[in-house]
Amino acid sequence: MNKLQFPQIDQASVRNQLRLLGYQDKQVYLRFFYPSDDPRKQGDKGRKSNYLNWQEIERYQREGRGVYFVINGGGHKNENVKMTRAIFYEHDDLPKELQLNLWQTLNLPEPTFQLDTGGKSIHSYWVFAQPISTEQWCPLQKDLLEFADADRSIKNPARDMRLAGAWHISTKEMGQPVYNQTQSVTTSGHNYTPEQLRPAIPSTEQGGGCRVSGVGENKTRTPHTYTPNPDQL
């Protein structure tokens, strides 16, 4: 049972997520943002850091900011990222149980690990056996998002995602903050080559070069109705 209290960071969970992604140094490109329902978010571009500093992370969490990091590493800008570590998807319009088992419904390989954000989403990751170039990564990531009808905006090389062991912060109707820790829910530890993943991820017209900016990104989509495999019922 997790006995940590907000804003204490579960350092073991952080290290485990980084280990699964193949990180071997302390340079991690962190970002800190207010939640979408926080009025302070308007006009605030967030905060950045290039290294794990537990006191700094907890200070930003006390301010009410969520904690994210650039999954692929390399820097905060897309042009800084030369090599990539994983493909991934998230949904916020499906029940969590369905999200957790969606890879089976889609006949995808088992994710390397999955995180429960503490909010609406399960984040699923397929980590490469060896890092691959952004040129290889972009069409594979885009096609995964199309195939899974996932959040289409998470397709740039410097995409940030939630940090395991940190706290998801939201607000009740009466304005009271709600704190839920982002936690690992499954870990297979399997790593994959692009050649192993591609047969399960159909190529689409969306595949191609990397997008450089999120400006003008249309996140609107018509949600699919997924029918779980009988073994999941």
Coordinates of N, CA, C and O in Angstrom, one line a residue, residues 42-228:
Q42 N -3.9 29.8 -17.7 CA -4.0 30.8 -18.8 C -2.8 31.7 -18.8 O -2.5 32.4 -17.9
G43 N -2.1 31.7 -19.9 CA -0.9 32.6 -20.1 C 0.4 32.0 -19.4 O 1.4 32.6 -19.6
D44 N 0.3 30.9 -18.8 CA 1.5 30.3 -18.1 C 2.1 29.2 -19.0 O 1.4 28.3 -19.4
K45 N 3.3 29.3 -19.4 CA 4.0 28.4 -20.3 C 4.6 27.2 -19.6 O 5.3 26.4 -20.2
G46 N 4.5 27.2 -18.3 CA 5.0 26.1 -17.5 C 6.5 26.3 -17.1 O 7.0 27.4 -17.3
R47 N 7.1 25.3 -16.5 CA 8.5 25.4 -16.1 C 9.2 24.2 -16.6 O 8.6 23.2 -16.9
K48 N 10.6 24.4 -16.7 CA 11.4 23.3 -17.3 C 12.6 23.0 -16.4 O 13.0 23.9 -15.6
S49 N 13.1 21.8 -16.5 CA 14.3 21.4 -15.8 C 15.0 20.3 -16.6 O 14.3 19.6 -17.3
N50 N 16.3 20.2 -16.4 CA 17.1 19.2 -17.2 C 17.6 18.1 -16.4 O 18.3 17.2 -17.0
Y51 N 17.3 18.1 -15.1 CA 17.8 17.0 -14.2 C 16.8 16.7 -13.2 O 15.9 17.5 -12.8
L52 N 16.9 15.5 -12.7 CA 16.0 15.1 -11.5 C 16.5 15.8 -10.3 O 17.6 15.6 -9.9
N53 N 15.6 16.5 -9.7 CA 15.9 17.2 -8.4 C 14.6 17.0 -7.6 O 13.6 17.7 -7.9
W54 N 14.6 16.1 -6.6 CA 13.4 15.8 -5.9 C 12.8 17.0 -5.2 O 11.6 17.1 -5.2
Q55 N 13.6 17.8 -4.6 CA 13.1 19.0 -3.9 C 12.4 20.0 -4.9 O 11.3 20.5 -4.6
E56 N 13.0 20.1 -6.1 CA 12.4 21.0 -7.1 C 11.1 20.4 -7.6 O 10.1 21.2 -7.7
I57 N 11.1 19.1 -7.8 CA 9.8 18.5 -8.3 C 8.7 18.7 -7.3 O 7.6 19.0 -7.6
E58 N 9.0 18.4 -6.0 CA 8.0 18.5 -5.0 C 7.6 20.0 -4.8 O 6.4 20.3 -4.5
R59 N 8.5 20.9 -5.0 CA 8.1 22.3 -4.9 C 7.1 22.7 -6.0 O 6.1 23.4 -5.7
Y60 N 7.4 22.3 -7.2 CA 6.4 22.5 -8.3 C 5.1 21.8 -8.1 O 4.0 22.4 -8.4
Q61 N 5.1 20.7 -7.5 CA 3.9 20.0 -7.2 C 3.1 20.7 -6.1 O 1.9 20.8 -6.2
R62 N 3.7 21.3 -5.1 CA 3.0 22.1 -4.1 C 2.4 23.3 -4.7 O 1.4 23.8 -4.2
E63 N 3.0 23.8 -5.8 CA 2.4 24.9 -6.5 C 1.2 24.6 -7.3 O 0.4 25.4 -7.8
G64 N 0.9 23.2 -7.4 CA -0.2 22.8 -8.2 C 0.1 22.3 -9.6 O -0.8 22.1 -10.4
R65 N 1.4 22.1 -9.9 CA 1.7 21.8 -11.3 C 1.9 20.2 -11.4 O 2.4 19.6 -10.5
G66 N 1.4 19.7 -12.5 CA 1.7 18.3 -12.9 C 3.1 18.2 -13.4 O 3.7 19.1 -13.8
V67 N 3.7 16.9 -13.3 CA 5.0 16.7 -13.7 C 5.1 15.8 -14.9 O 4.5 14.7 -15.0
Y68 N 5.8 16.2 -15.9 CA 5.9 15.5 -17.2 C 7.4 15.5 -17.6 O 8.2 16.2 -17.0
F69 N 7.8 14.6 -18.5 CA 9.1 14.6 -19.0 C 9.1 14.2 -20.5 O 8.2 13.5 -21.0
V70 N 10.2 14.6 -21.2 CA 10.3 14.2 -22.6 C 10.7 12.7 -22.7 O 11.8 12.4 -22.3
I71 N 9.8 11.9 -23.2 CA 10.0 10.5 -23.2 C 11.3 10.1 -23.9 O 12.1 9.3 -23.5
N72 N 11.5 10.7 -25.1 CA 12.6 10.3 -25.9 C 14.0 10.9 -25.5 O 15.0 10.4 -26.0
G73 N 13.9 11.9 -24.6 CA 15.1 12.5 -24.2 C 15.7 13.4 -25.3 O 15.1 13.6 -26.4
G74 N 16.9 13.9 -25.1 CA 17.6 14.6 -26.1 C 17.5 16.1 -26.0 O 18.4 16.9 -26.4
G75 N 16.4 16.6 -25.4 CA 16.2 18.0 -25.2 C 14.7 18.4 -25.2 O 13.9 17.5 -25.3
H76 N 14.5 19.7 -25.0 CA 13.1 20.1 -24.9 C 12.4 20.4 -26.2 O 11.2 20.6 -26.3
K77 N 13.3 20.6 -27.3 CA 12.7 20.9 -28.6 C 12.8 19.7 -29.5 O 13.7 18.9 -29.4
N78 N 11.9 19.7 -30.5 CA 11.8 18.6 -31.4 C 13.2 18.4 -32.1 O 13.6 17.3 -32.4
E79 N 13.8 19.5 -32.5 CA 15.0 19.4 -33.3 C 16.2 18.9 -32.4 O 17.2 18.5 -33.0
N80 N 16.0 18.9 -31.1 CA 17.1 18.3 -30.2 C 17.0 16.8 -30.2 O 18.0 16.2 -29.8
V81 N 15.9 16.2 -30.5 CA 15.7 14.8 -30.4 C 16.2 14.1 -31.7 O 15.6 14.2 -32.7
K82 N 17.3 13.3 -31.6 CA 17.8 12.6 -32.7 C 17.5 11.1 -32.7 O 17.3 10.5 -33.8
M83 N 17.4 10.6 -31.5 CA 17.1 9.2 -31.4 C 15.9 9.0 -30.4 O 15.6 9.9 -29.6
T84 N 15.1 8.0 -30.6 CA 13.9 7.8 -29.8 C 13.9 6.5 -29.1 O 14.5 5.5 -29.5
R85 N 13.1 6.4 -28.0 CA 13.1 5.3 -27.1 C 11.9 4.4 -27.2 O 12.0 3.2 -26.9
A86 N 10.7 4.9 -27.5 CA 9.5 4.1 -27.4 C 8.4 4.8 -28.3 O 8.4 6.0 -28.6
I87 N 7.4 4.0 -28.6 CA 6.1 4.5 -29.1 C 5.1 4.3 -28.0 O 5.3 3.5 -27.1
F88 N 4.0 5.1 -28.0 CA 3.1 5.1 -26.9 C 1.8 5.7 -27.3 O 1.7 6.4 -28.3
Y89 N 0.7 5.4 -26.5 CA -0.6 6.0 -26.8 C -1.3 6.3 -25.5 O -0.9 5.7 -24.4
E90 N -2.3 7.1 -25.6 CA -3.2 7.4 -24.4 C -4.6 7.7 -24.9 O -4.7 8.2 -26.1
H91 N -5.6 7.5 -24.1 CA -7.0 7.8 -24.4 C -7.5 8.4 -23.2 O -7.2 8.0 -22.0
D92 N -8.4 9.4 -23.3 CA -9.1 9.9 -22.2 C -10.7 9.8 -22.4 O -11.4 10.4 -21.6
D93 N -11.1 9.1 -23.4 CA -12.5 9.0 -23.7 C -13.0 7.5 -23.6 O -14.1 7.2 -24.1
L94 N -12.2 6.6 -23.0 CA -12.5 5.2 -22.8 C -12.4 4.9 -21.4 O -11.6 5.4 -20.7
P95 N -13.2 3.9 -20.9 CA -13.1 3.4 -19.5 C -11.7 2.9 -19.3 O -11.1 2.3 -20.3
K96 N -11.1 3.0 -18.1 CA -9.8 2.6 -17.9 C -9.6 1.1 -18.1 O -8.5 0.7 -18.6
E97 N -10.5 0.3 -17.8 CA -10.4 -1.1 -17.9 C -10.2 -1.5 -19.4 O -9.4 -2.3 -19.8
L98 N -11.0 -0.8 -20.3 CA -10.9 -1.0 -21.7 C -9.5 -0.5 -22.2 O -8.9 -1.1 -23.1
Q99 N -9.0 0.6 -21.7 CA -7.7 1.2 -22.1 C -6.6 0.2 -21.7 O -5.7 -0.1 -22.5
L100 N -6.8 -0.4 -20.6 CA -5.7 -1.3 -20.1 C -5.6 -2.5 -21.0 O -4.4 -3.0 -21.2
N101 N -6.6 -3.0 -21.5 CA -6.6 -4.2 -22.3 C -6.8 -4.0 -23.8 O -6.9 -4.9 -24.6
L102 N -6.7 -2.7 -24.2 CA -6.9 -2.4 -25.6 C -5.9 -3.0 -26.5 O -6.2 -3.4 -27.7
W103 N -4.7 -3.1 -26.1 CA -3.6 -3.7 -26.9 C -4.0 -5.1 -27.3 O -3.7 -5.6 -28.4
Q104 N -4.7 -5.9 -26.5 CA -5.2 -7.2 -26.8 C -6.3 -7.1 -27.9 O -6.3 -7.9 -28.8
T105 N -7.2 -6.2 -27.7 CA -8.3 -6.0 -28.6 C -7.8 -5.7 -30.0 O -8.3 -6.2 -31.0
L106 N -6.7 -5.0 -30.1 CA -6.1 -4.6 -31.4 C -5.0 -5.5 -31.9 O -4.4 -5.3 -32.9
N107 N -4.8 -6.6 -31.1 CA -3.8 -7.6 -31.5 C -2.4 -7.0 -31.6 O -1.6 -7.3 -32.5
L108 N -2.1 -6.1 -30.7 CA -0.8 -5.5 -30.6 C 0.1 -6.3 -29.7 O -0.4 -7.1 -28.8
P109 N 1.4 -6.2 -29.8 CA 2.3 -6.9 -28.8 C 2.0 -6.3 -27.4 O 1.5 -5.2 -27.3
E110 N 2.4 -7.1 -26.4 CA 2.2 -6.6 -25.0 C 3.0 -5.4 -24.7 O 4.2 -5.4 -25.1
P111 N 2.5 -4.4 -24.1 CA 3.3 -3.2 -23.8 C 4.4 -3.5 -22.9 O 4.3 -4.4 -22.0
T112 N 5.5 -2.7 -23.0 CA 6.6 -2.9 -22.1 C 6.1 -2.5 -20.7 O 6.5 -3.2 -19.7
F113 N 5.4 -1.5 -20.6 CA 4.8 -1.1 -19.3 C 3.6 -0.2 -19.6 O 3.4 0.4 -20.6
Q114 N 2.7 -0.1 -18.5 CA 1.5 0.8 -18.6 C 1.4 1.6 -17.3 O 1.7 1.0 -16.2
L115 N 1.0 2.8 -17.4 CA 0.9 3.7 -16.2 C -0.6 4.1 -16.1 O -1.2 4.4 -17.1
D116 N -1.1 4.1 -14.9 CA -2.3 4.8 -14.6 C -2.0 6.2 -14.1 O -1.3 6.4 -13.1
T117 N -2.4 7.2 -14.9 CA -2.0 8.6 -14.6 C -2.5 9.1 -13.3 O -2.0 10.1 -12.8
G118 N -3.6 8.5 -12.8 CA -4.3 9.0 -11.6 C -5.5 9.9 -12.1 O -6.2 10.4 -11.2
G119 N -5.6 10.1 -13.4 CA -6.7 10.9 -13.9 C -7.6 10.0 -14.8 O -8.0 8.9 -14.3
K120 N -7.8 10.3 -16.0 CA -8.7 9.5 -16.9 C -7.9 8.5 -17.7 O -8.6 7.6 -18.3
S121 N -6.6 8.5 -17.8 CA -5.9 7.8 -18.8 C -5.0 6.7 -18.3 O -4.4 6.8 -17.2
I122 N -4.8 5.7 -19.1 CA -3.8 4.7 -19.0 C -2.8 5.0 -20.1 O -3.2 5.1 -21.3
H123 N -1.5 5.1 -19.8 CA -0.5 5.3 -20.8 C 0.2 4.0 -21.1 O 0.7 3.4 -20.2
S124 N 0.3 3.6 -22.4 CA 0.9 2.3 -22.7 C 2.1 2.6 -23.6 O 2.1 3.4 -24.5
Y125 N 3.2 1.9 -23.3 CA 4.5 2.1 -23.9 C 5.0 0.8 -24.5 O 5.0 -0.2 -23.9
W126 N 5.6 0.9 -25.7 CA 6.4 -0.1 -26.3 C 7.8 0.4 -26.5 O 8.0 1.2 -27.4
V127 N 8.7 -0.1 -25.8 CA 10.1 0.4 -25.7 C 10.9 -0.4 -26.7 O 10.8 -1.6 -26.8
F128 N 11.8 0.3 -27.4 CA 12.6 -0.3 -28.4 C 13.8 -1.0 -27.8 O 14.3 -0.6 -26.8
A129 N 14.2 -2.1 -28.4 CA 15.4 -2.8 -28.0 C 16.6 -2.0 -28.0 O 17.5 -2.0 -27.2
Q130 N 16.7 -1.1 -29.1 CA 17.7 -0.1 -29.3 C 17.1 1.1 -29.8 O 16.1 1.1 -30.5
P131 N 17.5 2.3 -29.3 CA 16.9 3.6 -29.8 C 16.9 3.6 -31.4 O 17.9 3.1 -32.0
I132 N 15.9 4.2 -31.9 CA 15.8 4.4 -33.4 C 15.7 5.9 -33.7 O 15.4 6.7 -32.9
S133 N 16.0 6.2 -35.0 CA 16.0 7.6 -35.4 C 14.6 8.2 -35.4 O 13.6 7.5 -35.5
T134 N 14.6 9.5 -35.4 CA 13.3 10.2 -35.4 C 12.6 9.9 -36.8 O 11.4 9.8 -36.9
E135 N 13.4 9.7 -37.8 CA 12.8 9.4 -39.2 C 12.1 8.1 -39.2 O 11.1 8.0 -39.9
Q136 N 12.6 7.1 -38.5 CA 11.9 5.9 -38.3 C 10.8 6.0 -37.4 O 9.7 5.3 -37.6
W137 N 10.9 6.7 -36.3 CA 9.9 6.8 -35.3 C 8.6 7.5 -35.7 O 7.5 7.0 -35.4
C138 N 8.7 8.6 -36.4 CA 7.6 9.4 -36.7 C 6.4 8.7 -37.4 O 5.3 8.7 -36.9
P139 N 6.7 8.0 -38.5 CA 5.6 7.3 -39.1 C 5.0 6.1 -38.2 O 3.8 5.9 -38.2
L140 N 5.9 5.5 -37.5 CA 5.4 4.4 -36.6 C 4.5 4.9 -35.5 O 3.5 4.4 -35.2
Q141 N 4.9 6.0 -34.9 CA 4.1 6.7 -33.8 C 2.8 7.2 -34.4 O 1.8 6.9 -33.8
K142 N 2.8 7.9 -35.5 CA 1.6 8.4 -36.1 C 0.6 7.3 -36.4 O -0.6 7.3 -36.2
D143 N 1.2 6.2 -37.0 CA 0.3 5.1 -37.4 C -0.3 4.4 -36.2 O -1.4 3.9 -36.2
L144 N 0.5 4.3 -35.1 CA 0.0 3.7 -33.9 C -1.2 4.5 -33.4 O -2.3 3.9 -33.0
L145 N -1.1 5.8 -33.4 CA -2.2 6.6 -32.9 C -3.4 6.5 -33.7 O -4.5 6.5 -33.2
E146 N -3.2 6.4 -35.1 CA -4.4 6.3 -36.0 C -5.0 4.9 -35.7 O -6.3 4.8 -35.6
F147 N -4.2 3.9 -35.7 CA -4.8 2.6 -35.5 C -5.5 2.4 -34.2 O -6.6 1.8 -34.2
A148 N -5.0 3.0 -33.2 CA -5.7 2.8 -31.9 C -6.7 3.9 -31.6 O -7.3 3.9 -30.5
D149 N -6.9 4.8 -32.5 CA -7.8 6.0 -32.4 C -7.5 6.7 -31.0 O -8.3 7.0 -30.2
A150 N -6.2 6.9 -30.9 CA -5.7 7.5 -29.6 C -5.5 9.1 -29.8 O -5.9 9.6 -30.8
D151 N -5.0 9.7 -28.8 CA -4.7 11.1 -28.8 C -3.7 11.4 -29.9 O -2.5 11.1 -29.8
R152 N -4.2 12.1 -31.0 CA -3.3 12.3 -32.2 C -2.2 13.4 -31.9 O -1.3 13.5 -32.7
S153 N -2.4 14.1 -30.8 CA -1.4 15.2 -30.6 C -0.1 14.7 -30.1 O 0.9 15.5 -30.1
I154 N 0.0 13.5 -29.6 CA 1.3 13.0 -29.0 C 2.2 12.4 -30.0 O 2.7 11.3 -29.8
K155 N 2.5 13.1 -31.1 CA 3.3 12.5 -32.1 C 4.5 13.3 -32.5 O 5.1 13.1 -33.5
N156 N 4.9 14.2 -31.7 CA 6.2 15.0 -31.9 C 7.3 14.3 -31.1 O 7.1 13.8 -30.1
P157 N 8.5 14.4 -31.7 CA 9.7 13.7 -31.0 C 9.9 14.1 -29.6 O 10.3 13.3 -28.7
A158 N 9.7 15.4 -29.3 CA 9.9 15.9 -27.9 C 8.7 15.9 -27.1 O 8.5 16.7 -26.1
R159 N 7.8 14.9 -27.3 CA 6.5 14.8 -26.6 C 6.8 14.5 -25.1 O 7.6 13.7 -24.8
D160 N 6.1 15.2 -24.3 CA 6.2 15.0 -22.8 C 5.0 14.2 -22.4 O 3.9 14.3 -22.9
M161 N 5.3 13.3 -21.4 CA 4.2 12.4 -20.8 C 4.4 12.4 -19.3 O 5.5 12.9 -18.8
R162 N 3.5 11.9 -18.6 CA 3.5 12.0 -17.1 C 4.6 11.1 -16.6 O 4.9 10.1 -17.1
L163 N 5.2 11.6 -15.5 CA 6.2 11.0 -14.7 C 5.6 10.1 -13.7 O 4.8 10.5 -12.8
A164 N 6.0 8.8 -13.7 CA 5.5 7.8 -12.7 C 6.0 8.3 -11.3 O 7.1 8.8 -11.2
G165 N 5.2 8.1 -10.3 CA 5.6 8.4 -8.9 C 5.3 9.9 -8.6 O 5.4 10.2 -7.4
A166 N 4.9 10.7 -9.6 CA 4.5 12.1 -9.3 C 3.0 12.1 -9.1 O 2.3 11.0 -9.2
W167 N 2.4 13.2 -8.9 CA 1.0 13.3 -8.5 C 0.2 14.0 -9.6 O 0.6 15.1 -10.1
H168 N -0.9 13.4 -10.0 CA -1.9 14.0 -10.9 C -2.8 14.9 -10.0 O -3.3 14.4 -9.0
I169 N -2.9 16.1 -10.4 CA -3.7 17.1 -9.6 C -4.9 17.5 -10.4 O -4.8 17.9 -11.6
S170 N -6.1 17.5 -9.8 CA -7.3 17.9 -10.4 C -8.1 18.7 -9.3 O -7.6 18.8 -8.2
T171 N -9.2 19.2 -9.7 CA -10.0 20.0 -8.8 C -11.5 19.6 -8.7 O -12.1 19.3 -9.8
K172 N -12.0 19.4 -7.5 CA -13.4 19.1 -7.4 C -14.3 20.3 -7.7 O -13.8 21.5 -7.9
E173 N -15.6 20.1 -7.8 CA -16.5 21.2 -8.2 C -16.4 22.3 -7.2 O -16.6 23.5 -7.6
M174 N -16.2 22.0 -5.9 CA -16.1 23.1 -4.9 C -14.8 23.7 -4.8 O -14.5 24.5 -3.9
G175 N -13.9 23.4 -5.7 CA -12.6 24.0 -5.7 C -11.5 23.3 -4.9 O -10.4 23.8 -4.8
Q176 N -11.9 22.1 -4.3 CA -10.9 21.4 -3.5 C -10.0 20.6 -4.4 O -10.4 19.9 -5.3
P177 N -8.7 20.6 -4.2 CA -7.7 19.8 -5.0 C -7.8 18.4 -4.7 O -8.1 17.9 -3.6
V178 N -7.6 17.6 -5.7 CA -7.6 16.1 -5.6 C -6.2 15.6 -6.1 O -5.8 16.0 -7.2
Y179 N -5.6 14.8 -5.3 CA -4.2 14.3 -5.6 C -4.3 12.8 -5.8 O -4.6 12.1 -4.8
N180 N -3.8 12.3 -6.9 CA -3.7 10.9 -7.2 C -2.4 10.6 -7.8 O -2.0 11.3 -8.8
Q181 N -1.6 9.6 -7.2 CA -0.3 9.4 -7.7 C -0.3 8.6 -9.0 O -1.1 7.6 -9.2
T182 N 0.5 9.0 -9.9 CA 0.7 8.2 -11.2 C 1.5 7.0 -10.9 O 2.6 7.0 -10.3
Q183 N 0.9 5.8 -11.2 CA 1.6 4.5 -10.8 C 1.6 3.5 -12.0 O 0.8 3.6 -12.9
S184 N 2.6 2.7 -11.9 CA 2.7 1.6 -12.9 C 1.6 0.5 -12.6 O 1.4 0.2 -11.4
V185 N 1.0 0.1 -13.6 CA -0.1 -0.9 -13.4 C 0.3 -2.3 -14.1 O -0.2 -3.3 -13.6
T186 N 1.1 -2.3 -15.1 CA 1.6 -3.5 -15.7 C 3.0 -3.3 -16.2 O 3.4 -2.2 -16.6
T187 N 3.8 -4.3 -16.1 CA 5.2 -4.3 -16.6 C 5.5 -5.7 -17.1 O 5.6 -6.6 -16.4
S188 N 5.7 -5.7 -18.4 CA 6.2 -7.0 -19.0 C 7.7 -6.9 -19.2 O 8.4 -7.9 -19.2
G189 N 8.3 -5.7 -19.4 CA 9.7 -5.5 -19.6 C 10.1 -5.9 -21.0 O 11.3 -5.8 -21.3
H190 N 9.2 -6.3 -21.9 CA 9.5 -6.7 -23.3 C 10.0 -5.5 -24.1 O 9.4 -4.4 -24.0
N191 N 11.0 -5.7 -24.9 CA 11.5 -4.6 -25.8 C 11.3 -5.1 -27.2 O 11.3 -6.3 -27.5
Y192 N 11.2 -4.2 -28.1 CA 10.9 -4.5 -29.5 C 11.7 -3.8 -30.5 O 12.2 -2.7 -30.3
T193 N 11.9 -4.4 -31.7 CA 12.5 -3.7 -32.8 C 11.3 -3.1 -33.6 O 10.2 -3.6 -33.5
P194 N 11.6 -2.1 -34.5 CA 10.5 -1.6 -35.3 C 10.0 -2.7 -36.2 O 8.8 -2.7 -36.5
E195 N 10.8 -3.6 -36.6 CA 10.4 -4.7 -37.5 C 9.4 -5.7 -36.8 O 8.6 -6.3 -37.5
Q196 N 9.5 -5.8 -35.5 CA 8.6 -6.6 -34.8 C 7.3 -5.9 -34.5 O 6.2 -6.5 -34.5
L197 N 7.3 -4.6 -34.4 CA 6.1 -3.8 -34.2 C 5.3 -3.5 -35.5 O 4.1 -3.5 -35.4
R198 N 6.0 -3.3 -36.6 CA 5.3 -2.8 -37.8 C 4.2 -3.7 -38.3 O 3.1 -3.2 -38.7
P199 N 4.4 -5.1 -38.3 CA 3.3 -5.9 -38.8 C 2.0 -5.8 -38.1 O 0.9 -6.0 -38.6
A200 N 2.0 -5.3 -36.8 CA 0.8 -5.2 -36.0 C 0.2 -3.8 -36.1 O -0.9 -3.5 -35.7
I201 N 1.0 -2.8 -36.8 CA 0.5 -1.4 -36.9 C 0.4 -1.1 -38.3 O 1.4 -0.9 -39.0
P202 N -0.8 -1.0 -38.9 CA -1.0 -0.8 -40.3 C -0.4 0.6 -40.7 O -0.6 1.6 -40.0
S203 N 0.2 0.7 -41.9 CA 0.6 2.0 -42.4 C -0.6 2.8 -42.9 O -1.5 2.2 -43.4
T204 N -0.6 4.1 -42.6 CA -1.7 4.9 -43.0 C -1.1 6.1 -43.8 O 0.1 6.4 -43.8
E205 N -2.1 6.9 -44.3 CA -1.7 8.2 -45.0 C -1.1 9.2 -44.0 O -0.5 10.2 -44.4
Q206 N -1.4 9.0 -42.7 CA -0.9 9.9 -41.7 C 0.6 9.8 -41.4 O 1.2 10.6 -40.8
G207 N 1.1 8.6 -41.7 CA 2.6 8.4 -41.5 C 3.4 9.4 -42.3 O 3.0 9.9 -43.3
G208 N 4.6 9.6 -41.9 CA 5.5 10.6 -42.6 C 6.4 11.3 -41.7 O 6.7 10.9 -40.6
G209 N 6.7 12.5 -42.1 CA 7.7 13.3 -41.3 C 7.1 13.8 -40.0 O 5.9 13.8 -39.7
C210 N 8.0 14.2 -39.1 CA 7.7 14.6 -37.8 C 7.1 16.0 -37.8 O 7.5 16.9 -38.6
R211 N 6.1 16.2 -37.0 CA 5.5 17.6 -36.8 C 6.4 18.3 -35.9 O 6.9 17.8 -34.9
V212 N 6.6 19.6 -36.1 CA 7.5 20.4 -35.3 C 6.7 21.2 -34.2 O 7.2 21.6 -33.2
S213 N 5.5 21.5 -34.5 CA 4.7 22.4 -33.6 C 3.3 21.8 -33.4 O 2.8 21.2 -34.2
G214 N 2.8 22.0 -32.1 CA 1.4 21.6 -31.9 C 0.4 22.6 -32.3 O -0.8 22.4 -32.1
V215 N 0.9 23.8 -32.8 CA -0.1 24.9 -33.1 C -1.0 24.4 -34.2 O -0.6 23.9 -35.3
G216 N -2.3 24.6 -34.0 CA -3.2 24.2 -35.0 C -3.6 22.7 -35.0 O -4.4 22.3 -35.9
E217 N -3.1 22.0 -34.1 CA -3.4 20.5 -34.1 C -4.8 20.3 -33.7 O -5.4 20.9 -32.8
N218 N -5.5 19.5 -34.5 CA -6.9 19.2 -34.3 C -7.0 17.9 -33.5 O -6.7 16.8 -34.1
K219 N -7.4 17.9 -32.2 CA -7.5 16.7 -31.4 C -8.9 16.1 -31.5 O -9.1 15.1 -30.9
T220 N -9.8 16.7 -32.2 CA -11.2 16.2 -32.3 C -11.2 14.9 -33.1 O -10.6 14.8 -34.2
R221 N -11.9 13.9 -32.6 CA -12.0 12.7 -33.3 C -13.3 12.0 -32.9 O -13.9 12.3 -31.9
T222 N -13.7 11.1 -33.7 CA -14.9 10.3 -33.4 C -14.5 9.0 -32.7 O -13.8 8.2 -33.3
P223 N -14.8 8.9 -31.4 CA -14.3 7.7 -30.6 C -14.8 6.4 -31.2 O -15.9 6.3 -31.7
H224 N -13.9 5.4 -31.3 CA -14.3 4.1 -31.7 C -15.1 3.4 -30.6 O -14.9 3.7 -29.4
T225 N -15.9 2.5 -30.9 CA -16.5 1.6 -30.0 C -15.8 0.2 -30.1 O -15.9 -0.5 -31.1
Y226 N -15.0 -0.1 -29.0 CA -14.2 -1.3 -29.1 C -15.0 -2.4 -28.4 O -15.6 -2.3 -27.4
T227 N -14.9 -3.6 -29.0 CA -15.5 -4.8 -28.5 C -14.4 -5.6 -27.9 O -13.5 -6.1 -28.6
P228 N -14.3 -5.8 -26.5 CA -13.3 -6.6 -25.9 C -13.3 -8.0 -26.4 O -14.3 -8.6 -26.8

